[in-house]
Each structure stands twice: as structure tokens, then as C-alpha cells.
Amino acid sequence: MNDSQTARPKRIVILGSTGSIGRQALEVIDWHPDCFEVVGLAARGASELFREQIARRRPALAALTEPGETLDGALPDGTRLCRGPDGLVELATAPNVDLVLVATSGTAGLAPTLGALRAGRPVALANKEALIMAGHLVMRAAGESGAAVIPVDSEHSAIWQCLRGEGMDWIRRVTLTASGGAFRDFPIAELADVTPEQALRHPNWSMGPKITVDSATLMNKGLEVLEACWLFDLPLDQVGIVLHRESIIHSLVEFVDGSQKAQLAIPDMRLPIQYALGYPDRLPTPSAPLDLIAVGSLTFGEVDSRRFRCAFLALEAGRRGGSFPATLNAANEVAVELFLGGLIRFDQIAELVNAVLERHVPIRDPELCEVLSVDAWARRTCRALAPTSA
Ligand code: MG
């Protein structure tokens, strides 16, 4: 038995506890009640699920970010409720917290991520926006306080695992794997007319609707390349993408001697979530083990720029740097929302994002307030440019 197993449970705050990652994180915590303790939970509104989570876990802190939301009689003795957007920062910077899991989606995750890191709290980061919009601010905050940014996403977790015990100078190249999403085999000429229902049918992973559409456009993988650059301090030209339909290899690292390390596991988000929560320890899981013989073969292919234009828009935004990635992210979020609402066609997601990027006047090293105003501008512009003027 090592020291960490005899130590007290790790005290965890989960921002976004009712979302896909938050719910799976709570499952992982239930697998290991001796290792983890939930001390804070935050969600947007007082849904039935959130009330259940609070009643069952009785955390010291709870937060609801939507104005006017409250827990009425559902607040247990000993739980303090923080309300409004500042509630997330309050939870993220509370004393007696060992790890903050940022699993909110959207820009709401940015301020608590920065707050936690500045307060010296390690952050398990599942929120893409924080690194895409403000990677320079997030990594600076982490560097100044020495707090770790621990990746939760399966690809970045894979890279993080491959890099254990390695020197950063030894990295030649990092390769992110992409399943190709719902339309990897769909005739390109017919992509314009696919429906939201079709886009939401991911072949390998079970995730929220926004990220499932981003997987179908491959925008998700483009964003993940930019995240990898920040997390592992790599230039864009050292990070690539390969299509890998089986989602068994979650990413690879090639070293200067030509060796490549890959991390393999079944596609189950609870595994990288557990690695992030338990880090630096490895804990057992009740998940079915990976059966390579049942998988049979692993395949790899090139990413087609006609099928997956969004991935290339993301890489281009990353090359341009400054406020371009924040612009791309915000425009994409609105475009995906319009597509899911049936207001634009699937191929118009890329068109709209590109049109917003073309109109953007960049800021080189934006402060947080500038990042947020760029975000708001890109959203407005995307809506205004949408063919339906939605
Ligand atoms: Mg991913």
C-alpha cells in the first residue's frame, strides 16, 4: 500500500456537475469512496438532478450560476449556497480544496479556472474554452503559482500519460487521434443536407450535443490541437491529427529517437476522468478491460480537408494566434447552436465560422476583458451573418 492510499480522501470541487463530464466524474468518485470526497458542486440551474446530487453528497459548498436560481428547502444543513457567476470562482478558490474539476461548458469556466490556478489549486480541466480563448493567461497563472493543469480530455490525458518520465526536449511530434465522427463515411456531396439527429449519432463516444457536432465537423479535433499546444508547450507544427476509427489509441507521442508511445483503452470517458482525479496514482476501474483480440485491427488515415474544413479553420486560427482562436470558438458555438436549432445547414457551420474570422481585427496578447469582448463580438457577428438572421 503506498502513501496516497493511506492518506485522507482528495477533496474535490466539480464545476458543471450535471453535465456529461460532471456526472461521469461523480460515478468515478463512487467507485472510490475512500479516495475522493466531494466538497463542492456547481451547476447552472436548480434541476432535479442537481437537487439529488446535493441531497445525496451534502457538499460544504454548492453554486448555481443562473440568476434567480435557488435550492429552496433542498439545501442540506452544512451546505452553503453561492449564487450567480461569482459562485464558481468562490468554489474554485475555497480553502480545503485539493482539486477543482472544471467541467462547465462555455466561457463560464474561464474565470474559475484562472481563480483556482492563481490560488494555487490544481485544476483538472475539461473545459475547452479556457485554453482556446485564453491559453496564454491560463498557463501563465499555472506557471506563476506552480499549480498543475491536468487534462481530462481523452487525447490530452493520453499525451500526458505518454509523457510521464520523459523529457520535454525529447518530443519530436505529438499526434492526436480522431474517430472522424458521425459523417466519416458519408458522401461529401451530401454533407450539406445532414440533419442534427444524424450529427448527434457518434460512432464511438457518448458525449454532450455540442461536442458531438464538433466531432462530426472535426472542429473538436482542431480545438484539441490548439489545447495540446498550450498544455504541453508545443508549437503548432509539432502537433498533428490522424484518423483512427476505432478510438482505441487515444493519442501518440513520437520522441527524437523515432520511438512512439501510445495510450490505449476502451473509449470510456470515465477512464481519463479517473486518471485526472487520481493523478499521480492509478486506480482500478470496474470498466471492461480492452480486449485487443476482439478489436482485431487498428486503422489509420489522413484527415480530408474537404470533409473536415472546420479542423483546418481551427489550425489556421491557431497559426494566426492572438484573439483568433477565441473568435473561432465563439463563432463555432453560435453556428452549432443554429445548426442544432434547424436554422442553418451543416456545411454552413464552417462557412459562418470562416466569415466571422475574415472580419476579425486581432488583438495580439489579449487580457481577460478583451478576450470576453472578442467572444461577444464574434457571437453577435455570427448571428448577424447567419443566412436566416437568427
Ligand atoms: Mg477529445
XYZ file of C-alpha atoms and ligand atoms in Angstrom:
391
model
C 0.000 0.000 0.000
C 1.503 3.359 -0.916
C 1.229 6.634 0.992
C -1.579 8.055 -1.079
C -3.820 5.085 -0.291
C -3.449 5.618 3.421
C -3.873 9.408 3.146
C -7.169 11.239 3.639
C -9.513 11.446 0.633
C -8.760 14.066 -2.001
C -11.249 16.935 -1.604
C -12.810 17.720 -4.950
C -14.911 20.562 -6.310
C -16.866 19.845 -9.505
C -17.957 22.819 -11.587
C -20.600 21.581 -14.018
C -21.737 18.543 -12.028
C -24.919 17.908 -14.052
C -23.174 17.831 -17.451
C -21.775 14.725 -19.146
C -18.271 15.026 -17.612
C -19.576 16.069 -14.191
C -21.945 13.103 -13.975
C -19.234 10.661 -15.033
C -16.804 12.212 -12.527
C -19.319 11.514 -9.755
C -19.522 7.886 -10.939
C -15.734 7.653 -10.703
C -15.874 9.142 -7.203
C -18.454 6.489 -6.263
C -16.034 3.800 -7.438
C -13.502 5.060 -4.880
C -15.263 6.489 -1.838
C -12.057 6.178 0.214
C -10.006 8.182 -2.261
C -12.269 11.148 -3.032
C -14.598 13.462 -1.183
C -16.954 15.893 -2.913
C -16.702 19.273 -1.170
C -18.344 21.477 -3.804
C -20.797 21.092 -6.683
C -21.889 23.750 -9.156
C -24.427 23.823 -11.965
C -26.307 26.383 -13.982
C -29.821 25.822 -12.641
C -31.533 24.000 -9.790
C -32.536 20.965 -11.874
C -33.934 17.819 -10.343
C -30.568 16.135 -10.934
C -28.659 18.891 -9.136
C -31.049 18.725 -6.174
C -30.479 14.969 -5.998
C -26.695 15.396 -6.173
C -26.728 17.954 -3.358
C -29.091 15.934 -1.169
C -27.011 12.789 -1.568
C -23.477 14.249 -1.371
C -24.122 17.065 1.099
C -21.083 19.072 -0.061
C -19.854 22.000 2.042
C -20.449 24.287 -0.945
C -22.965 24.433 -3.771
C -23.290 27.017 -6.526
C -25.974 27.955 -9.031
C -24.885 30.354 -11.738
C -28.204 31.310 -13.342
C -29.579 34.447 -11.730
C -32.620 33.819 -9.529
C -31.997 30.072 -9.158
C -32.251 28.685 -5.656
C -32.487 25.350 -3.881
C -35.382 26.297 -1.583
C -35.828 23.581 1.019
C -33.410 21.201 -0.749
C -30.307 22.725 0.861
C -28.961 20.306 3.477
C -27.626 21.528 6.826
C -23.946 22.267 6.441
C -24.132 23.174 2.741
C -23.632 26.807 1.825
C -25.153 28.006 -1.459
C -23.233 30.531 -3.595
C -25.311 32.213 -6.272
C -24.541 33.943 -9.547
C -21.472 33.695 -11.815
C -19.076 34.607 -8.956
C -20.205 31.434 -7.179
C -17.983 29.362 -9.485
C -14.930 31.406 -8.523
C -15.896 31.129 -4.871
C -15.971 27.322 -5.112
C -12.793 27.175 -7.186
C -10.838 29.223 -4.648
C -12.385 27.887 -1.434
C -9.973 26.717 1.281
C -9.595 22.987 1.941
C -9.912 22.022 -1.715
C -7.325 19.690 -3.258
C -8.539 19.644 -6.863
C -11.007 21.638 -8.954
C -12.630 19.801 -11.855
C -13.727 22.440 -14.356
C -16.387 20.672 -16.408
C -18.623 23.613 -17.254
C -19.044 24.299 -20.926
C -18.592 27.716 -22.453
C -16.934 30.871 -21.224
C -18.247 30.373 -17.665
C -15.296 28.062 -16.977
C -12.648 30.662 -17.700
C -12.785 32.852 -14.562
C -12.915 29.943 -12.076
C -10.033 28.201 -13.889
C -7.898 31.318 -13.569
C -9.075 31.840 -9.984
C -8.212 28.292 -8.901
C -4.775 28.376 -10.538
C -3.937 31.794 -9.075
C -4.908 30.421 -5.655
C -2.505 27.536 -6.235
C -5.210 24.857 -6.654
C -4.584 22.154 -9.241
C -7.241 22.172 -11.961
C -8.487 19.127 -13.842
C -9.541 20.902 -16.988
C -12.371 19.537 -19.117
C -13.491 22.963 -20.317
C -12.097 23.611 -23.803
C -12.826 27.306 -23.902
C -10.359 28.186 -21.132
C -7.342 27.111 -23.195
C -8.731 28.026 -26.611
C -9.740 31.545 -25.612
C -7.081 32.344 -23.067
C -4.393 29.649 -23.086
C -1.730 32.300 -22.507
C -3.500 33.546 -19.342
C -4.275 30.046 -18.020
C -0.738 28.722 -18.479
C 0.749 31.937 -17.085
C -1.424 31.626 -13.960
C -0.377 27.982 -13.583
C 3.289 28.853 -14.113
C 3.209 31.640 -11.535
C 1.563 29.632 -8.751
C 3.046 26.255 -9.656
C -0.440 24.666 -9.714
C -0.900 21.890 -12.262
C -3.325 21.959 -15.175
C -4.323 18.307 -15.506
C -6.004 17.323 -18.759
C -9.316 15.446 -18.687
C -9.992 15.063 -22.406
C -9.064 11.566 -23.594
C -6.489 12.763 -26.148
C -4.670 15.092 -23.782
C -4.824 12.541 -20.998
C -3.182 10.075 -23.402
C -0.376 12.518 -24.202
C 0.030 13.364 -20.501
C 0.344 9.645 -19.752
C 2.810 9.057 -22.603
C 4.966 11.932 -21.325
C 5.346 10.606 -17.795
C 9.019 10.091 -17.135
C 10.044 11.706 -20.430
C 11.950 14.951 -21.044
C 10.028 17.654 -22.883
C 13.086 18.193 -25.097
C 12.765 14.634 -26.323
C 9.394 15.204 -28.001
C 9.565 15.263 -31.769
C 5.875 15.170 -32.527
C 2.506 14.636 -30.919
C -0.349 13.005 -32.858
C -3.958 13.295 -31.801
C -6.309 10.573 -32.962
C -9.760 11.395 -34.329
C -12.576 8.899 -34.845
C -13.957 11.018 -37.689
C -17.357 11.391 -36.027
C -20.795 10.688 -37.444
C -20.019 11.534 -41.099
C -16.613 9.965 -41.648
C -18.042 7.695 -44.372
C -20.853 9.926 -45.601
C -20.684 11.088 -49.249
C -19.083 14.568 -49.122
C -21.508 15.910 -51.727
C -24.447 15.087 -49.447
C -22.983 16.533 -46.235
C -24.827 19.820 -46.684
C -28.182 18.170 -46.040
C -27.481 16.060 -42.973
C -29.807 16.610 -40.016
C -28.963 17.399 -36.363
C -30.245 13.916 -35.447
C -27.709 12.347 -37.815
C -24.907 14.577 -36.484
C -25.684 13.555 -32.911
C -25.075 9.846 -33.628
C -21.408 9.474 -32.667
C -19.992 6.061 -33.610
C -17.753 5.589 -30.526
C -18.258 8.118 -27.742
C -21.188 9.207 -25.631
C -20.899 12.995 -25.110
C -22.979 16.185 -24.939
C -24.658 17.542 -28.141
C -22.281 20.482 -28.827
C -19.115 18.349 -28.705
C -20.786 15.570 -30.728
C -21.496 18.027 -33.552
C -17.927 19.350 -33.173
C -16.755 15.752 -33.639
C -18.820 15.440 -36.820
C -17.245 18.629 -38.260
C -13.858 17.735 -36.689
C -13.784 21.251 -35.201
C -13.331 19.413 -31.905
C -10.032 17.928 -33.066
C -8.789 21.273 -34.363
C -9.557 22.828 -30.973
C -7.819 19.918 -29.258
C -4.652 20.552 -31.276
C -4.616 24.134 -30.004
C -5.230 22.911 -26.448
C -2.351 20.426 -26.758
C -0.021 23.257 -27.836
C -0.828 25.150 -24.619
C -0.837 22.172 -22.261
C 2.451 20.725 -23.448
C 4.097 23.957 -24.639
C 4.473 22.784 -28.222
C 4.489 24.753 -31.475
C 1.566 24.074 -33.812
C 3.742 22.321 -36.407
C 4.720 19.648 -33.864
C 1.103 18.553 -33.322
C -0.796 16.537 -35.929
C -4.060 14.637 -36.378
C -4.607 11.116 -37.684
C -7.957 9.472 -38.348
C -8.335 6.376 -36.219
C -11.821 4.933 -36.472
C -11.670 2.567 -33.524
C -10.938 5.206 -30.810
C -8.685 2.717 -29.033
C -5.430 4.661 -29.323
C -6.233 7.993 -27.696
C -3.098 9.808 -28.897
C 0.600 9.256 -29.544
C 3.918 10.920 -28.817
C 6.953 10.473 -31.059
C 10.364 11.081 -29.496
C 13.633 12.262 -31.038
C 14.937 8.694 -31.287
C 11.997 7.705 -33.511
C 10.141 5.790 -30.783
C 6.442 6.392 -30.457
C 4.392 5.853 -27.308
C 0.636 5.471 -27.500
C -2.013 5.172 -24.823
C -4.716 2.577 -25.482
C -8.000 1.990 -23.665
C -11.658 1.398 -24.395
C -13.448 4.636 -25.357
C -14.934 5.433 -21.958
C -14.581 8.993 -20.646
C -14.615 7.737 -17.066
C -11.081 6.407 -17.555
C -9.359 9.729 -18.382
C -11.563 11.455 -15.780
C -10.355 8.973 -13.177
C -6.730 9.438 -14.211
C -7.129 13.216 -13.792
C -8.809 12.912 -10.387
C -6.430 10.269 -9.094
C -3.200 11.668 -10.573
C -0.416 10.795 -9.888
C -1.916 7.480 -8.798
C -3.538 4.844 -10.971
C -6.685 3.326 -9.502
C -8.552 0.176 -10.556
C -11.794 0.533 -12.534
C -14.803 -1.749 -12.869
C -14.912 -0.992 -16.649
C -14.484 -3.892 -19.009
C -10.802 -4.221 -19.971
C -9.639 -3.537 -23.507
C -9.726 -6.787 -25.486
C -7.328 -6.310 -28.396
C -8.246 -9.612 -29.986
C -11.920 -8.622 -30.015
C -10.923 -5.245 -31.550
C -8.963 -7.199 -34.187
C -7.292 -4.365 -36.057
C -6.500 -0.706 -35.646
C -6.658 1.552 -38.694
C -5.245 4.982 -39.511
C -5.971 7.503 -42.236
C -5.447 11.060 -43.364
C -7.807 13.913 -42.479
C -9.616 15.108 -45.626
C -9.753 18.912 -45.785
C -12.952 18.908 -47.885
C -14.847 16.713 -45.446
C -13.419 18.344 -42.336
C -12.980 22.012 -43.220
C -13.596 23.080 -39.592
C -10.452 21.318 -38.339
C -8.383 23.331 -40.782
C -10.095 26.578 -39.808
C -9.087 25.861 -36.222
C -5.469 25.187 -37.180
C -5.416 28.401 -39.215
C -6.804 30.365 -36.254
C -4.077 28.809 -34.113
C -1.389 29.818 -36.629
C -2.641 33.396 -36.593
C -2.755 33.301 -32.781
C -3.772 36.227 -30.561
C -7.544 36.572 -30.371
C -8.243 34.425 -33.469
C -8.838 31.167 -31.546
C -11.312 32.931 -29.197
C -13.110 34.277 -32.262
C -13.224 30.852 -33.883
C -14.531 29.246 -30.701
C -17.350 31.752 -30.178
C -18.424 31.763 -33.835
C -18.441 27.960 -33.859
C -20.530 27.772 -30.701
C -23.204 30.005 -32.238
C -23.063 28.205 -35.587
C -23.503 24.792 -33.923
C -26.423 26.145 -31.904
C -28.041 27.449 -35.117
C -27.485 24.090 -36.802
C -28.959 22.150 -33.864
C -31.932 24.515 -33.922
C -32.512 23.688 -37.589
C -31.716 27.267 -38.664
C -28.660 26.600 -40.839
C -27.310 23.668 -42.864
C -24.433 21.511 -41.651
C -21.962 22.912 -44.220
C -22.862 26.445 -43.168
C -21.160 25.889 -39.797
C -17.742 26.143 -41.491
C -18.903 28.951 -43.794
C -20.120 31.063 -40.909
C -17.031 30.478 -38.787
C -14.830 31.428 -41.714
C -16.865 34.560 -42.423
C -16.508 35.722 -38.814
C -12.744 35.016 -38.816
C -12.371 37.059 -42.002
C -13.948 40.063 -40.316
C -11.927 39.831 -37.133
C -9.431 42.556 -36.218
C -6.996 40.626 -33.994
C -5.566 41.541 -30.603
C -2.106 40.084 -30.097
C -1.915 39.286 -26.364
C -5.458 39.901 -25.108
C -6.275 40.470 -21.434
C -9.255 38.616 -19.972
C -11.664 41.526 -20.551
C -10.510 41.765 -24.194
C -10.957 38.016 -24.653
C -14.514 38.302 -23.366
C -15.326 41.261 -25.602
C -13.905 39.428 -28.644
C -16.086 36.471 -27.676
C -19.195 38.665 -27.506
C -18.321 40.366 -30.822
C -17.845 37.018 -32.584
C -21.205 35.733 -31.304
C -23.027 38.859 -32.442
C -21.292 38.824 -35.799
C -22.032 35.139 -36.362
C -25.732 35.646 -35.656
C -25.841 38.694 -37.913
C -24.142 36.808 -40.757
C -26.350 33.718 -40.460
C -28.454 33.329 -43.596
C -31.667 33.260 -41.565
C -30.538 36.255 -39.457
C -31.376 34.039 -36.498
Mg -11.439 14.573 -27.030
